[in-house]
XYZ file of C-alpha atoms in Angstrom:
396
model
C 136.944 75.448 141.233
C 136.092 78.372 138.657
C 134.271 81.916 139.943
C 131.996 83.477 137.444
C 131.069 86.583 137.756
C 127.626 87.583 135.771
C 127.015 91.226 135.639
C 122.795 92.747 134.682
C 119.869 90.637 136.387
C 117.623 90.487 133.179
C 116.439 87.442 131.473
C 119.494 86.673 129.987
C 121.970 87.337 132.564
C 120.166 85.119 134.763
C 119.584 82.220 131.917
C 123.120 82.250 131.578
C 124.019 82.390 135.851
C 121.628 79.736 135.413
C 123.280 77.784 132.718
C 126.905 77.682 133.908
C 125.214 76.575 138.347
C 123.195 73.498 136.688
C 126.177 72.550 133.915
C 128.302 72.976 137.550
C 130.659 74.619 136.046
C 131.784 77.068 139.373
C 130.797 79.239 141.791
C 128.189 81.698 140.547
C 127.458 85.496 141.545
C 125.082 87.571 139.518
C 125.390 91.142 139.962
C 122.398 93.309 139.344
C 122.015 97.303 139.618
C 118.517 97.261 140.783
C 116.671 96.700 143.249
C 115.124 94.196 141.669
C 115.409 91.328 138.716
C 113.918 91.909 134.929
C 113.779 96.129 135.925
C 114.784 97.435 132.682
C 113.728 95.527 129.132
C 113.209 92.171 130.163
C 110.614 93.878 132.608
C 109.289 96.687 129.583
C 108.402 94.551 127.133
C 105.647 92.909 124.938
C 105.873 89.262 126.833
C 106.081 87.873 122.901
C 107.834 84.736 122.298
C 108.548 85.170 118.991
C 108.496 82.432 116.138
C 111.734 83.463 113.460
C 109.880 85.919 111.376
C 112.175 88.698 110.744
C 115.774 87.371 111.074
C 118.283 86.860 108.153
C 118.009 83.281 108.203
C 121.824 81.877 109.383
C 121.794 84.688 111.950
C 122.347 83.978 115.429
C 119.236 85.402 115.967
C 117.042 83.426 113.481
C 119.099 80.762 114.678
C 119.269 81.063 118.798
C 114.911 82.447 118.362
C 114.372 78.880 116.597
C 115.796 76.771 119.629
C 114.818 79.627 122.571
C 111.212 79.682 121.405
C 110.819 76.119 121.535
C 112.977 76.172 125.277
C 111.334 79.193 126.888
C 107.863 76.826 125.586
C 108.523 73.562 127.522
C 110.645 76.118 130.828
C 106.781 77.324 130.863
C 105.449 74.000 130.681
C 107.823 72.220 133.353
C 107.464 75.486 135.959
C 104.015 76.161 135.274
C 104.211 79.657 134.033
C 101.563 80.720 131.819
C 102.468 80.068 128.299
C 99.945 81.246 125.720
C 100.189 80.842 121.877
C 97.300 84.024 120.281
C 99.128 83.560 116.746
C 100.261 86.479 114.947
C 99.007 88.055 111.504
C 101.595 90.027 109.786
C 99.081 92.913 107.374
C 99.711 93.273 104.608
C 96.989 96.699 104.536
C 97.453 97.721 100.414
C 99.331 96.145 97.382
C 102.130 98.438 98.220
C 103.149 96.357 101.193
C 103.697 92.747 99.280
C 106.592 92.603 98.189
C 107.793 93.783 101.859
C 105.265 90.718 102.392
C 107.039 88.440 100.512
C 110.044 89.270 102.118
C 108.747 87.988 105.084
C 107.697 84.949 104.134
C 110.529 83.851 102.287
C 112.947 84.445 105.045
C 110.274 82.134 107.717
C 110.414 79.510 105.723
C 114.035 79.666 105.593
C 114.636 79.859 109.714
C 112.035 76.845 109.354
C 109.174 79.221 111.480
C 106.357 76.632 112.490
C 103.115 76.389 110.666
C 103.665 79.484 109.227
C 100.742 80.563 106.329
C 100.719 82.896 103.556
C 96.860 84.151 103.228
C 95.678 86.110 100.508
C 92.571 86.170 101.017
C 91.307 89.510 102.667
C 87.802 86.899 104.006
C 90.580 84.097 105.040
C 92.628 87.023 107.185
C 88.781 88.192 109.056
C 88.421 84.613 110.120
C 92.242 84.678 112.294
C 91.333 87.837 113.287
C 87.460 89.659 111.883
C 88.082 93.054 112.594
C 91.548 93.195 110.764
C 91.488 95.083 106.990
C 93.606 93.789 104.532
C 94.108 92.750 101.342
C 97.220 89.812 102.426
C 99.252 88.539 105.648
C 101.012 85.883 106.341
C 99.748 83.627 110.176
C 101.938 82.515 112.986
C 99.639 80.085 114.756
C 102.436 79.405 117.222
C 103.873 83.197 118.370
C 103.320 83.201 122.509
C 103.272 84.882 124.965
C 104.712 84.554 128.335
C 105.845 86.889 131.193
C 109.468 87.565 130.983
C 109.732 88.801 134.823
C 107.823 85.015 135.843
C 110.116 83.420 133.967
C 113.384 85.379 135.398
C 112.479 85.472 138.903
C 111.476 81.466 138.026
C 115.267 81.159 137.492
C 116.651 83.014 139.365
C 115.381 80.145 141.816
C 117.010 77.503 140.081
C 120.147 79.998 139.894
C 120.213 79.537 144.757
C 118.589 76.108 144.887
C 122.201 75.281 142.913
C 123.774 77.257 145.437
C 124.747 80.699 142.863
C 124.659 84.131 144.273
C 122.095 86.711 143.531
C 123.212 90.412 144.723
C 120.667 93.185 144.251
C 121.653 96.665 144.462
C 125.293 95.964 143.256
C 126.232 98.293 140.569
C 129.398 97.109 139.042
C 131.807 100.230 139.109
C 134.839 98.587 138.425
C 136.422 96.101 136.027
C 140.120 95.621 136.720
C 142.480 93.314 135.583
C 144.860 90.981 137.544
C 146.571 88.538 135.181
C 143.991 86.122 134.155
C 141.497 86.743 136.943
C 139.706 89.650 137.059
C 138.516 91.648 139.978
C 134.781 93.123 140.283
C 134.311 95.815 142.060
C 131.087 97.897 143.196
C 130.357 100.293 145.567
C 130.119 97.921 149.029
C 132.230 95.224 147.724
C 135.108 93.586 146.145
C 135.300 89.742 144.289
C 137.752 88.487 142.268
C 136.415 85.867 139.649
C 138.090 83.595 136.143
C 135.763 84.830 134.086
C 133.294 87.615 134.093
C 129.919 87.363 131.425
C 128.117 91.444 131.504
C 124.769 90.790 130.125
C 124.279 93.778 130.850
C 121.044 95.427 128.249
C 121.379 98.965 128.275
C 124.425 99.581 129.863
C 126.560 97.305 128.324
C 128.835 99.614 126.014
C 129.027 101.116 129.722
C 130.728 98.043 131.139
C 132.222 97.512 128.161
C 134.911 100.938 128.964
C 134.902 99.498 132.460
C 136.974 96.376 130.848
C 138.722 98.056 128.053
C 137.019 96.800 125.516
C 136.317 99.346 122.206
C 134.035 101.630 123.161
C 131.721 100.716 119.455
C 129.294 99.367 119.357
C 127.641 101.727 121.471
C 124.300 101.687 123.118
C 121.176 103.986 121.528
C 118.391 103.618 123.595
C 114.870 103.842 121.514
C 111.607 104.654 123.794
C 108.271 101.737 122.745
C 105.132 103.480 124.268
C 102.072 101.373 124.730
C 98.714 102.338 124.692
C 95.861 100.003 126.848
C 93.406 99.051 124.386
C 89.241 99.798 125.998
C 89.135 96.586 127.542
C 85.391 97.240 126.174
C 86.796 96.936 123.343
C 89.661 94.043 123.245
C 87.141 91.859 121.140
C 88.708 93.867 118.313
C 91.690 91.636 118.188
C 92.164 88.022 119.363
C 96.033 87.617 119.002
C 98.572 89.634 117.921
C 98.003 91.977 114.155
C 101.605 93.383 113.277
C 102.489 95.624 110.260
C 104.563 94.249 107.522
C 107.642 96.291 108.222
C 109.322 98.959 106.240
C 112.771 96.984 105.672
C 114.424 101.242 105.376
C 113.685 100.985 109.021
C 115.003 98.318 112.067
C 111.677 98.614 113.890
C 108.071 96.869 113.637
C 105.862 99.611 114.057
C 102.656 99.708 115.422
C 100.657 96.528 116.324
C 98.481 94.715 118.525
C 99.152 91.661 121.191
C 96.795 90.423 123.593
C 98.892 89.605 126.457
C 99.328 86.591 128.180
C 97.009 87.794 131.098
C 94.532 88.745 128.215
C 94.611 92.458 127.746
C 95.651 94.273 124.978
C 97.381 96.513 124.059
C 98.642 99.441 121.048
C 102.357 99.446 120.025
C 105.324 99.998 120.928
C 106.599 103.048 118.688
C 110.594 103.702 118.420
C 111.194 106.990 119.571
C 114.358 108.262 120.370
C 115.109 108.069 124.469
C 116.631 111.153 126.149
C 118.479 108.595 128.645
C 119.338 105.128 128.483
C 116.182 104.541 131.599
C 114.378 107.265 129.474
C 110.877 105.324 130.481
C 109.331 108.751 129.343
C 110.223 112.443 128.073
C 110.961 113.472 131.569
C 113.544 111.058 131.673
C 116.303 113.150 131.012
C 119.751 112.857 131.404
C 122.133 114.951 130.366
C 125.294 112.651 129.854
C 123.373 110.438 127.902
C 122.094 112.615 125.484
C 125.668 114.183 125.010
C 127.017 111.246 124.458
C 124.915 109.679 121.731
C 125.294 113.535 120.330
C 128.789 113.059 119.784
C 129.010 109.460 118.628
C 130.884 109.930 115.339
C 127.545 107.529 113.946
C 125.422 110.603 115.065
C 125.013 112.405 111.591
C 124.828 109.372 109.197
C 122.253 108.407 111.774
C 120.328 111.020 111.351
C 120.912 111.609 108.127
C 119.426 108.567 107.279
C 116.468 107.987 109.452
C 115.413 111.966 109.890
C 112.203 111.782 108.519
C 111.205 108.251 109.981
C 112.567 110.247 113.421
C 110.194 112.832 113.620
C 106.707 111.265 112.034
C 107.835 109.107 115.613
C 108.270 111.718 117.643
C 104.965 112.790 115.772
C 103.442 109.394 116.793
C 104.596 109.579 120.606
C 103.418 113.009 120.891
C 100.593 113.330 119.426
C 97.471 110.874 120.117
C 95.587 111.388 116.731
C 98.931 110.311 114.654
C 99.790 107.256 116.569
C 95.616 106.798 116.508
C 95.740 107.059 112.761
C 98.653 104.268 111.646
C 96.455 101.709 114.616
C 93.736 102.314 112.525
C 94.431 101.072 108.629
C 94.653 98.308 110.509
C 91.371 98.333 112.289
C 89.321 100.333 110.728
C 86.334 99.772 114.254
C 89.126 101.660 116.178
C 87.960 104.806 117.787
C 89.552 107.187 119.425
C 88.073 106.731 122.893
C 89.746 102.526 122.173
C 92.672 104.042 123.227
C 92.571 104.535 126.757
C 96.102 105.719 128.219
C 99.229 105.149 127.652
C 99.908 102.186 130.107
C 103.744 101.321 129.887
C 106.468 101.714 128.209
C 110.403 99.794 127.676
C 113.375 101.310 126.110
C 115.220 99.074 123.718
C 119.048 98.807 124.204
C 120.104 99.662 120.306
C 123.525 99.231 119.054
C 125.415 101.064 116.315
C 128.378 102.175 115.455
C 130.696 104.891 114.572
C 129.511 104.478 110.715
C 126.165 105.271 112.187
C 124.361 101.894 111.216
C 122.395 99.619 113.961
C 123.158 96.494 114.677
C 121.431 93.853 113.126
C 122.179 90.061 114.707
C 122.769 89.685 118.480
C 126.921 90.742 118.997
C 129.504 89.322 121.117
C 133.148 90.356 122.450
C 135.538 88.577 124.026
C 138.104 90.706 126.122
C 140.827 88.379 127.888
C 138.713 86.891 130.817
C 135.507 89.417 130.170
C 132.447 87.697 127.594
C 130.007 90.587 126.473
C 127.214 90.758 125.080
C 127.282 94.186 122.894
C 123.931 93.198 121.251
C 120.886 92.136 122.630
C 117.457 93.525 121.438
C 114.623 91.775 120.397
C 113.946 88.467 120.314
C 116.666 87.977 123.209
C 114.421 87.050 125.881
C 112.705 84.614 123.613
C 116.200 83.335 122.907
C 117.608 83.735 126.474
C 118.242 80.454 127.372
C 119.780 79.758 123.957
C 122.161 82.248 124.386
C 123.206 81.424 127.550
C 124.683 78.053 126.073
C 126.009 79.813 123.031
C 127.874 81.665 125.878
C 128.929 78.976 126.955
C 129.832 77.219 124.649
C 131.094 79.338 122.464
C 133.200 81.568 124.686
C 133.735 79.532 128.284
C 134.726 76.288 127.541
């Protein structure tokens, strides 16, 4: 019987372990360095089940998001987990946003986003979001919100029920090739496996180095900070209000999301984090920061995005700047409506030696080790589809 090791206890790693176990392909063991599952990207995101508006048609992101959205929905229904289709409105605030809105619409239609509608009448926008300001929008009625940490725990129960093992608090410190097999080393154990699948998120390049793989792409962590909207003002947002993304920048910009438990948060922004798991400005890793600064892609990236980077830092440090970005979409918003920064997440964004930020999911194979090298959003939405993709294309 084959022995499989999965490195990473986020939603993608657990989805891979579940798929392996349910297919009966062999013995499955998950290694997670934290004391709980979903401790990083999975447990620090906005909970959105993306419908596929932003992704290049034909890309892995577009294909696996479309499949994953439906499968996450079905899984939540099967397990009686909360799943709410609150809908998303991508808003062109003024005419300067219209060309990019056309691009979003064409991408969405090419990727088969369900129920997508273009709205050019501001009065129609306000039928969906009564307090929004804008000249046009695209509406995705089937964009949903969930609790990804709860989904991960439910999947973990499936793994255990199918005979798999999940080891918490066991950080993988070494991967040693022994012929066609791999010795996985932690501080407390060593085991030999036929196949290793690394879904290590923020640590994916670190694990790749352990496996002897190319150090590129490297992970550049970006922190996204969320402000809570005052419960007394939650009525300002029915579902999700998103900006038209700037095509020159890989992040969406500040937006509004009604969560699965009816809270409304504003954000996230995107600022370079000073540690891979740096959820605040106070969390600094000298090693992580120096590694990023020494990377060959650092100077080209800085030349390309320095102004946007400064703007993002301003949003993070100065509430009035953050507020001004948000108020463009809801003119009734007041500074006091943003009550506190209640959460933050760190996006594991892969970047190459030339400074380019990888746009699509990326997978490497190094002998018996399969490495998921780039899996930021919509990886949670796509997790069940990613699992089958990895198994079908790299493990069978």
